[in-house]
Amino acid sequence: MSGYQLSESKSIAMMKLLALCFFAISLISIPIAEARIRHYKWELKYEYKSPDCYKKLVITINGRTPGPTILAQQNDTVIVEVKNSLLTENTAIHWHGIRQIGTPWFDGTEGVTQCPILPGDTFVYKFVVDRPGTYLYHAHYGMQRESGLYGSIRVALPDGESEPFAYDYDRSIILNDWFHKSTYEQAAGLSSIPFQWVGEPQSLLIQGKGRFDCSAANPPMKADVCNNTNPECSLYSTTVVPGKTYRLRISSLTALSALSFQIEGHNMTVVEADGHYVEPFVVKNLFIYSGETYSVLVKTDQDPSRNYWATTNVVSRNATTPPGLAIFNYYPNHPRRSPPTIPPSGPMWNDIEPRFNQSVAIKARRGHIYPPPATSDRVIVLLNTQNRVNGNVRWSVNNVSLNIPHTPYLIALKENLLRTFSQTPPPEGYDFKNYDIFPVQNNTNGTTSDAIYRLQLNSTVDIILQNANTMNPNNSETHPWHLHGHDFWILGYGKGKFDPINDPKKYNLVDPIMKNTVPVHPFGWTALRFKADNPGVWAFHCHIESHFFLGMGVVFEEGIERVGKLPSSIMGCGQTKHLLKP
Ligand SMILES: O=C1O[C@H]([C@@H](O)CO)C(O)=C1O
């Protein structure tokens, strides 16, 4: 008998011991963290739908917009097979808030991390959801998101772990604005001379439902185009049981609008922002910007004999858009029964103060604080402006408007196709001494570039977003900036021009919240810090569809040499064609 073989009696004894161990473990029922695979098969199509009673072509996922909610647990692997059946349009899907650690090629950002998915093709995304929280997915190809290609991702804690707050029920609600013109018509207008602005949205949607008043349309619309009795556009209604606590995961994927959300007669306690626990605070109106997600706790403690309005209102722009309406339905009232009141009006659109105050109020929750590094290795100041470039209206940072090249950066950098984009680094700041952020500039002209910022792997980077006047007098807009591949600490917000000597002294280094999307308020600044610790190439851009389309973004590269072998599925466009072996 060799020394490696066990005698029969010994092996039986071992088996008995093993069985006993398993039995003991099952008795004490320690949860064994088991990461699962969540497999989704999606087909994207253009279909006629009437989300706000007006019939138009929208992009559906398996027949629906918003698409299905991805439900997963921390550390699960999500696999989404996307079949592009859009007939004549490319696509790509971004997993908003998922950092794609180790899989930068599945970030879904066309032109940055992948080639577009061609009509008729199926693309398989595969990534790990490594943190619990509320996230989103949406198209990241041109301005396609606003055609309706979006949905929620909800990542639960592993079995046996619990949140630092209690609730009875959990709901996801996506807020949106809605335009009747097609995405394509809008994009063509924005690229035209003279400039054709998209204007204000025709309606606001709550979980994919809204209400455009067909009778007010001028010229009048026929009933097969716009019909307010169409059941497809009956308002979203969410049924609640009196005396309970609801966790509402409120997120915004508006194309343009900043929103205020409220539930008539109910306070909301903010407990999560972009997947991070917030030191709880109470609001009546929740201000929310495109790309942000929040969890709020709502107690159903009001008169249970009636329903209540849930409303959204546009803030920060002087919009003509009517409020978004939904019904907060107290069981057992009928879910479609209109509340007996007129919907509450929203805050003043141009009152920056409460919005600024909410931003400042969001801090990391005690016991869940990840303090930032005390200092940074590099400070990049990004001046946000509207410019004219060769007769086109564009948005720029430091007077440079981003043009995304046809060869995605990730592939170009990894495969040494460096001639596909400019190697002249973009500016680290703007003419601080001479640039006045308050008036319209005498010379608003800017330039375009496809250059990117290359960051030292594992370095700490500060970003100062500096807002300014647009090309219209006395006008500065709110821009929600979204960073791919990372979360950042929000070190501070300020009014006016950022002072590089004194303002950093006021940074919150104690309990800053981490987020992936943050507003820069009109004529203000926002200071962020992040660690460039995720090898890949990552977009950082204004989440307003038309602004990013018009160049309002930058791209960061870090640790490209640490990126693993790229899957060939992301290739096939621009100079990557020759990389595909027959
Ligand atoms: O990019 C934009 O253009 C318009 C306006 O500035 C020009 O009509 C607007 O409100 C934007 O946000």
XYZ file of C-alpha atoms and ligand atoms in Angstrom:
594
model
C 0.000 0.000 0.000
C 1.448 3.380 -0.922
C 1.628 6.032 1.760
C -1.038 8.053 -0.052
C -3.681 5.368 0.134
C -5.927 5.059 3.128
C -7.063 1.778 4.514
C -10.771 1.032 4.046
C -11.597 1.352 7.734
C -9.740 4.683 7.977
C -11.602 6.142 4.990
C -14.978 5.084 6.407
C -14.070 6.795 9.659
C -13.107 9.969 7.745
C -16.391 9.965 5.880
C -18.320 9.601 9.128
C -16.384 12.539 10.546
C -17.098 14.651 7.476
C -20.808 13.836 7.597
C -20.830 14.815 11.258
C -19.131 18.146 10.416
C -21.697 18.955 7.710
C -24.499 18.070 10.098
C -23.024 20.347 12.771
C -22.633 23.233 10.290
C -26.207 22.861 9.084
C -27.392 22.961 12.701
C -25.696 26.279 13.464
C -26.781 27.511 10.013
C -23.910 29.865 9.297
C -24.847 31.600 6.051
C -22.362 30.471 3.447
C -21.813 33.364 1.039
C -22.464 31.897 -2.346
C -22.057 34.153 -5.366
C -24.537 33.318 -8.080
C -24.844 33.976 -11.746
C -27.766 36.144 -12.818
C -28.413 35.516 -16.455
C -30.568 37.836 -18.579
C -31.475 37.635 -22.260
C -32.613 40.903 -23.718
C -33.872 41.870 -27.122
C -33.844 45.568 -28.037
C -36.485 46.811 -30.449
C -38.110 49.988 -31.617
C -41.826 49.789 -30.860
C -44.686 52.286 -30.868
C -45.607 53.149 -27.291
C -47.509 55.933 -25.552
C -45.809 56.408 -22.175
C -47.331 59.898 -21.803
C -50.353 59.291 -24.124
C -48.439 60.522 -27.196
C -47.517 57.680 -29.532
C -43.890 57.507 -30.653
C -41.159 55.010 -31.397
C -39.343 53.995 -28.237
C -36.661 51.418 -27.550
C -37.931 48.498 -25.526
C -36.132 45.682 -23.756
C -38.164 42.498 -24.147
C -41.152 44.721 -24.947
C -40.766 47.092 -21.978
C -39.518 50.545 -21.110
C -38.158 51.032 -18.482
C -36.546 47.625 -18.941
C -36.536 44.818 -16.383
C -34.934 45.504 -12.997
C -31.740 43.536 -12.511
C -31.910 41.907 -9.094
C -28.710 40.521 -7.665
C -26.763 40.051 -4.471
C -23.345 41.427 -3.675
C -20.571 39.506 -5.502
C -22.952 37.884 -7.973
C -21.945 37.747 -11.614
C -24.440 39.386 -13.943
C -24.558 38.167 -17.525
C -26.695 40.102 -19.978
C -27.014 38.883 -23.540
C -28.104 41.868 -25.586
C -29.577 41.243 -29.006
C -29.709 44.406 -31.062
C -32.927 44.197 -33.100
C -33.093 47.960 -33.704
C -32.982 47.316 -37.483
C -30.707 50.206 -38.453
C -29.204 51.541 -35.231
C -26.112 50.645 -33.213
C -26.229 50.421 -29.446
C -24.218 49.862 -26.237
C -25.388 49.557 -22.617
C -23.647 51.144 -19.629
C -23.980 49.694 -16.111
C -24.130 52.934 -14.212
C -22.450 52.805 -10.788
C -20.928 49.361 -11.321
C -17.169 49.884 -11.230
C -16.264 46.982 -13.554
C -13.198 46.051 -11.521
C -11.225 43.671 -13.732
C -13.699 44.013 -16.622
C -13.206 47.587 -17.942
C -14.198 46.339 -21.406
C -17.792 45.713 -20.221
C -18.474 49.290 -19.065
C -20.633 49.702 -22.165
C -19.437 53.168 -23.214
C -19.337 53.273 -26.992
C -16.159 54.885 -28.295
C -14.453 54.676 -24.891
C -14.553 51.009 -23.903
C -16.145 49.234 -26.829
C -17.251 49.357 -30.458
C -20.995 49.729 -30.985
C -23.183 46.629 -31.093
C -24.357 46.395 -34.698
C -27.952 45.711 -35.696
C -28.545 41.966 -35.743
C -25.601 41.267 -33.403
C -25.739 39.856 -29.899
C -23.246 41.164 -27.326
C -22.687 39.478 -23.970
C -21.890 41.660 -20.942
C -20.471 39.827 -17.946
C -19.474 41.600 -14.734
C -19.494 41.287 -10.963
C -21.709 43.504 -8.831
C -19.306 43.922 -5.954
C -21.261 46.288 -3.723
C -24.825 46.434 -2.467
C -26.934 49.433 -3.438
C -29.031 51.084 -6.092
C -27.635 51.372 -9.590
C -28.868 51.886 -13.133
C -28.315 50.775 -16.671
C -28.911 52.720 -19.861
C -27.846 53.142 -23.466
C -24.469 54.851 -23.937
C -24.537 55.356 -27.665
C -25.227 58.867 -28.995
C -28.334 60.196 -27.237
C -30.097 56.845 -27.347
C -30.800 56.690 -23.606
C -33.707 59.066 -23.985
C -35.466 56.731 -26.420
C -36.350 54.648 -23.375
C -33.428 52.223 -23.104
C -32.910 52.239 -19.338
C -33.665 50.432 -16.097
C -32.655 49.767 -12.471
C -30.099 47.513 -10.876
C -30.710 46.545 -7.269
C -27.888 44.775 -5.463
C -28.857 43.246 -2.127
C -26.538 42.397 0.746
C -25.438 38.777 1.077
C -27.816 36.487 3.015
C -27.592 37.061 6.729
C -26.327 40.678 6.507
C -28.627 43.616 7.073
C -28.755 47.299 6.244
C -28.169 49.874 9.000
C -31.850 50.893 8.735
C -35.123 49.015 8.860
C -37.956 48.886 6.373
C -40.831 46.611 5.444
C -40.920 46.932 1.668
C -38.489 47.875 -1.094
C -39.453 49.612 -4.387
C -37.468 51.060 -7.311
C -38.811 54.163 -9.078
C -37.007 55.802 -11.994
C -37.762 59.421 -12.820
C -37.349 60.734 -16.321
C -38.224 63.533 -18.701
C -39.750 62.781 -22.069
C -39.413 64.359 -25.491
C -41.695 63.735 -28.438
C -39.029 64.290 -31.097
C -36.936 61.257 -31.907
C -33.429 61.041 -30.511
C -32.118 61.168 -34.033
C -33.963 64.352 -34.917
C -32.660 65.961 -31.737
C -29.068 64.911 -32.397
C -29.201 66.156 -35.975
C -30.617 69.498 -34.767
C -27.870 69.934 -32.176
C -25.252 69.329 -34.870
C -26.838 71.802 -37.303
C -25.986 75.378 -38.216
C -28.070 77.209 -37.138
C -28.247 75.298 -33.860
C -31.586 73.601 -33.168
C -31.920 73.253 -29.390
C -34.010 70.321 -28.067
C -36.132 72.654 -25.933
C -37.885 71.604 -22.741
C -39.377 68.099 -22.368
C -43.039 67.551 -23.241
C -43.681 65.589 -20.052
C -42.111 64.029 -16.966
C -42.297 60.290 -16.404
C -42.452 58.431 -13.108
C -41.504 54.782 -13.578
C -42.135 55.128 -17.310
C -45.573 56.793 -17.098
C -46.581 60.386 -17.626
C -49.301 62.572 -18.978
C -49.171 64.935 -21.910
C -52.402 66.891 -22.296
C -53.501 65.866 -25.811
C -56.271 68.472 -25.931
C -53.732 71.268 -25.432
C -51.631 70.211 -28.423
C -51.236 72.881 -31.049
C -51.882 71.978 -33.880
C -54.450 69.459 -32.577
C -53.445 65.795 -32.609
C -55.589 62.941 -33.853
C -56.704 60.328 -31.328
C -54.497 57.634 -32.878
C -51.470 59.852 -32.120
C -52.421 61.238 -28.725
C -55.197 59.886 -26.568
C -55.569 60.662 -22.861
C -57.904 57.703 -22.318
C -55.318 55.189 -23.551
C -54.739 52.780 -20.612
C -51.042 52.615 -21.605
C -50.596 56.096 -20.128
C -52.570 55.673 -16.924
C -50.447 57.125 -14.129
C -47.991 54.985 -12.232
C -49.567 53.905 -8.974
C -47.726 52.213 -6.146
C -49.798 50.498 -3.476
C -48.773 50.828 0.155
C -50.118 49.346 3.351
C -50.827 51.842 6.163
C -48.464 51.804 9.146
C -45.397 50.461 7.353
C -41.992 51.784 6.318
C -41.139 51.790 2.630
C -37.684 51.985 1.158
C -38.111 53.840 -2.121
C -35.121 53.702 -4.403
C -35.554 56.913 -6.351
C -33.282 57.468 -9.316
C -33.190 59.920 -12.187
C -32.223 59.332 -15.794
C -33.529 62.567 -17.212
C -32.128 63.703 -20.535
C -32.073 67.326 -19.404
C -34.020 68.226 -16.291
C -33.028 68.554 -12.674
C -36.015 67.417 -10.592
C -37.658 67.844 -7.258
C -39.579 64.760 -6.075
C -42.147 64.729 -3.303
C -44.949 62.635 -1.876
C -47.822 64.780 -0.725
C -48.066 64.889 3.086
C -45.099 62.555 3.671
C -41.553 63.199 4.790
C -38.690 61.227 3.335
C -35.573 60.166 5.223
C -32.566 59.943 2.925
C -30.478 56.846 3.764
C -28.556 55.908 0.622
C -26.951 57.798 -2.257
C -25.329 56.094 -5.277
C -24.775 52.881 -3.290
C -23.429 54.532 -0.114
C -25.129 54.886 3.251
C -26.043 58.462 4.134
C -26.202 59.900 7.647
C -30.020 60.079 7.686
C -31.731 63.418 7.142
C -35.320 64.338 6.437
C -36.615 66.139 3.346
C -39.988 67.125 1.991
C -38.612 67.614 -1.533
C -35.811 65.429 -2.787
C -33.700 67.201 -5.383
C -32.299 64.692 -7.814
C -30.071 65.084 -10.858
C -29.694 62.815 -13.849
C -27.577 59.784 -12.993
C -28.152 59.939 -9.229
C -29.808 57.254 -7.117
C -31.197 57.670 -3.601
C -32.976 55.480 -1.120
C -35.495 57.230 1.067
C -37.577 55.770 3.876
C -41.230 56.752 3.875
C -43.651 55.932 6.688
C -47.231 55.349 5.591
C -48.563 57.222 8.605
C -51.133 59.505 6.965
C -54.957 59.283 6.780
C -55.433 55.849 5.157
C -58.864 56.640 3.695
C -57.416 58.344 0.619
C -54.590 58.314 -1.931
C -51.759 60.886 -2.228
C -49.896 62.482 -5.105
C -46.279 61.726 -5.833
C -44.926 64.495 -8.053
C -41.852 65.635 -9.917
C -41.117 69.221 -10.941
C -38.374 70.675 -13.089
C -35.954 72.872 -11.171
C -32.917 74.822 -12.340
C -34.496 75.536 -15.734
C -37.458 77.791 -16.485
C -39.358 74.879 -17.980
C -42.897 74.863 -19.299
C -43.168 71.141 -18.643
C -46.153 70.150 -16.473
C -45.358 68.221 -13.262
C -44.918 64.469 -13.359
C -47.690 62.717 -11.446
C -48.053 59.315 -9.817
C -50.401 57.907 -7.201
C -49.260 56.845 -3.753
C -52.085 54.399 -3.181
C -53.073 53.544 0.397
C -54.511 50.051 0.476
C -57.454 49.292 0.169
C -58.344 52.438 -1.811
C -58.566 51.899 -5.552
C -55.077 52.321 -7.092
C -56.449 54.600 -9.823
C -58.513 56.793 -7.543
C -57.285 60.384 -7.843
C -56.303 61.995 -4.557
C -58.900 64.574 -3.431
C -56.371 67.412 -3.544
C -54.599 69.347 -6.260
C -51.027 68.104 -6.613
C -48.573 70.033 -4.412
C -46.553 72.608 -6.317
C -42.799 72.246 -6.505
C -40.148 74.615 -5.212
C -39.201 77.759 -7.162
C -37.215 76.632 -10.192
C -34.577 79.337 -9.757
C -34.045 79.093 -5.985
C -30.586 77.552 -5.800
C -30.370 77.747 -2.004
C -32.384 74.607 -1.020
C -30.631 72.581 -3.724
C -27.226 73.729 -2.578
C -28.182 72.964 1.033
C -29.298 69.439 0.199
C -25.993 68.791 -1.568
C -24.075 69.941 1.490
C -26.297 67.887 3.831
C -25.347 64.550 2.265
C -22.656 62.984 4.466
C -21.424 59.430 4.954
C -23.298 57.501 7.630
C -21.594 57.105 10.982
C -20.059 53.644 11.183
C -19.849 53.525 7.381
C -17.292 56.253 6.767
C -14.391 55.663 4.385
C -12.219 58.731 4.898
C -10.359 60.004 1.831
C -6.568 60.307 1.615
C -5.556 63.543 3.371
C -3.814 64.979 0.327
C -3.901 64.505 -3.408
C -1.196 63.934 -5.993
C -2.785 66.008 -8.733
C -5.466 68.687 -9.055
C -7.359 69.060 -12.316
C -9.678 72.049 -12.638
C -12.473 71.656 -15.187
C -14.159 74.873 -16.286
C -17.662 74.157 -17.633
C -18.648 76.396 -20.546
C -20.881 76.640 -23.545
C -18.877 77.606 -26.625
C -19.007 78.060 -30.315
C -16.725 75.841 -32.394
C -16.654 76.441 -36.166
C -20.177 77.845 -36.002
C -21.619 74.985 -33.942
C -22.805 75.388 -30.355
C -20.804 73.030 -28.138
C -20.106 72.409 -24.447
C -16.523 72.364 -23.266
C -14.184 71.884 -20.345
C -11.344 74.370 -20.257
C -12.606 75.535 -23.654
C -11.968 72.115 -25.179
C -14.960 70.152 -26.412
C -14.603 66.359 -26.491
C -14.885 64.485 -29.764
C -15.081 60.744 -29.187
C -12.977 58.944 -31.799
C -14.084 55.951 -33.876
C -11.469 53.687 -32.372
C -12.413 53.157 -28.707
C -9.710 54.479 -26.356
C -9.439 51.271 -24.355
C -8.586 49.245 -27.442
C -6.363 51.967 -28.926
C -4.278 52.195 -25.750
C -4.055 48.486 -25.065
C -3.209 47.577 -28.638
C -0.918 50.568 -29.254
C -3.039 52.292 -31.871
C -1.937 55.661 -30.542
C -2.319 57.501 -33.819
C -6.093 57.156 -33.548
C -6.306 60.108 -31.142
C -4.340 63.208 -30.157
C -1.455 62.570 -27.783
C -1.308 66.227 -26.689
C -2.636 66.223 -23.105
C -5.775 68.285 -22.453
C -5.459 71.348 -20.167
C -5.185 70.888 -16.375
C -7.088 74.105 -15.771
C -8.180 77.385 -17.274
C -6.876 80.960 -17.306
C -7.711 81.435 -13.638
C -6.518 85.038 -13.347
C -8.287 86.457 -16.372
C -11.420 84.370 -16.808
C -14.505 85.931 -15.226
C -17.136 83.208 -14.684
C -20.068 85.651 -14.363
C -20.557 87.421 -17.716
C -20.879 86.060 -21.232
C -17.327 85.987 -22.576
C -16.387 88.393 -25.369
C -14.935 85.508 -27.277
C -16.851 82.312 -26.581
C -14.997 80.284 -29.180
C -13.505 76.956 -28.197
C -11.711 74.060 -29.824
C -12.320 70.327 -30.037
C -10.014 67.496 -29.093
C -10.068 63.748 -28.559
C -7.143 63.837 -26.112
C -7.448 62.180 -22.690
C -6.028 62.575 -19.169
C -3.563 59.858 -18.236
C -3.452 59.224 -14.503
C -0.775 57.508 -12.462
C -2.154 54.188 -11.242
C -3.119 54.383 -7.553
C -2.583 58.148 -7.433
C -5.080 60.403 -5.678
C -6.705 62.922 -7.993
C -8.719 66.028 -7.135
C -11.198 67.380 -9.627
C -12.611 70.873 -9.290
C -15.712 71.378 -11.384
C -16.029 75.115 -11.988
C -19.309 76.406 -13.365
C -19.633 79.634 -15.389
C -22.031 81.688 -17.430
C -23.324 80.168 -20.684
C -23.563 82.088 -23.961
C -26.794 83.655 -22.645
C -26.570 86.585 -20.199
C -27.167 85.848 -16.489
C -27.419 82.135 -17.100
C -25.508 79.241 -15.608
C -26.915 75.710 -15.683
C -26.715 72.780 -13.274
C -24.549 69.962 -14.635
C -24.615 66.506 -13.072
C -21.180 64.925 -13.601
C -20.882 61.143 -13.680
C -17.635 59.215 -13.289
C -17.317 55.714 -14.726
C -15.298 53.015 -12.974
C -15.030 54.763 -9.583
C -16.746 56.479 -6.740
C -15.380 59.807 -5.583
C -15.470 61.642 -2.298
C -17.298 64.952 -2.391
C -14.986 67.306 -0.533
C -17.030 70.455 -0.888
C -19.312 72.783 -2.771
C -18.954 76.500 -3.129
C -20.428 79.574 -4.718
C -18.581 81.680 -7.267
C -15.026 81.044 -8.263
C -13.059 78.308 -6.520
C -10.203 79.762 -4.485
C -7.268 77.317 -4.712
C -5.616 78.714 -1.552
C -8.502 79.021 0.888
C -11.262 76.690 -0.285
C -9.262 73.450 0.185
C -8.873 74.418 3.862
C -12.644 73.968 4.187
C -12.771 70.511 2.596
C -14.691 67.862 4.465
C -12.086 65.144 5.037
C -13.964 63.667 8.004
C -17.191 62.162 6.685
C -17.580 63.038 2.986
C -20.082 60.939 1.061
C -18.862 58.863 -1.848
C -20.909 59.026 -5.039
C -20.567 58.463 -8.748
C -22.669 61.447 -9.875
C -22.624 64.966 -8.468
C -24.101 68.316 -9.476
C -22.132 71.487 -10.009
C -24.578 74.247 -9.159
C -25.064 77.429 -11.233
C -22.093 79.817 -10.855
C -20.624 77.431 -8.285
C -17.932 74.810 -7.871
C -17.743 71.222 -6.628
C -14.549 69.556 -5.383
C -14.041 65.783 -5.709
C -11.292 63.335 -4.838
C -10.812 59.817 -6.151
C -8.206 57.119 -6.267
C -7.144 56.118 -9.758
C -7.013 52.466 -8.740
C -9.094 50.753 -11.418
C -7.040 49.881 -14.498
C -8.970 50.931 -17.583
C -10.260 53.922 -19.505
C -13.136 55.810 -17.969
C -15.472 58.559 -19.099
C -16.311 61.465 -16.789
C -19.065 63.596 -18.248
C -22.135 65.733 -17.832
C -25.100 63.335 -17.629
C -27.354 65.670 -19.621
C -27.695 63.789 -22.904
C -27.393 66.799 -25.190
C -24.475 68.276 -23.234
C -22.354 65.120 -23.450
C -23.363 64.811 -27.103
C -22.050 68.366 -27.574
C -18.685 67.516 -26.025
C -19.083 68.046 -22.269
C -16.850 65.319 -20.970
C -13.327 64.104 -20.415
C -11.717 60.661 -20.383
C -9.251 59.243 -17.853
C -6.808 56.400 -18.376
C -5.041 54.601 -15.547
C -2.951 51.434 -15.415
C -3.584 50.393 -19.018
C -0.639 47.985 -18.696
C -2.583 46.163 -15.955
C -5.667 45.619 -18.118
C -6.087 41.940 -19.036
C -6.621 40.553 -22.528
C -9.443 42.397 -24.253
C -12.342 40.294 -25.517
C -12.659 40.410 -29.293
C -16.412 41.073 -28.913
C -15.679 44.768 -28.134
C -13.759 45.220 -31.394
C -14.638 45.617 -35.052
C -14.840 49.388 -35.577
C -12.300 52.038 -36.635
C -8.704 50.849 -36.498
C -9.671 47.798 -34.433
C -10.972 45.995 -37.530
C -7.616 44.470 -38.340
C -7.350 43.038 -34.801
C -10.173 40.640 -35.541
C -8.681 37.453 -36.875
C -10.756 35.635 -39.494
O -27.068 73.595 -24.662
C -28.005 74.347 -24.478
O -28.485 75.225 -25.403
C -29.622 75.889 -24.848
C -29.467 77.369 -24.915
O -28.330 77.751 -24.199
C -29.348 77.855 -26.338
O -30.568 77.873 -26.952
C -29.686 75.388 -23.499
O -30.569 75.791 -22.618
C -28.751 74.460 -23.293
O -28.558 73.784 -22.185
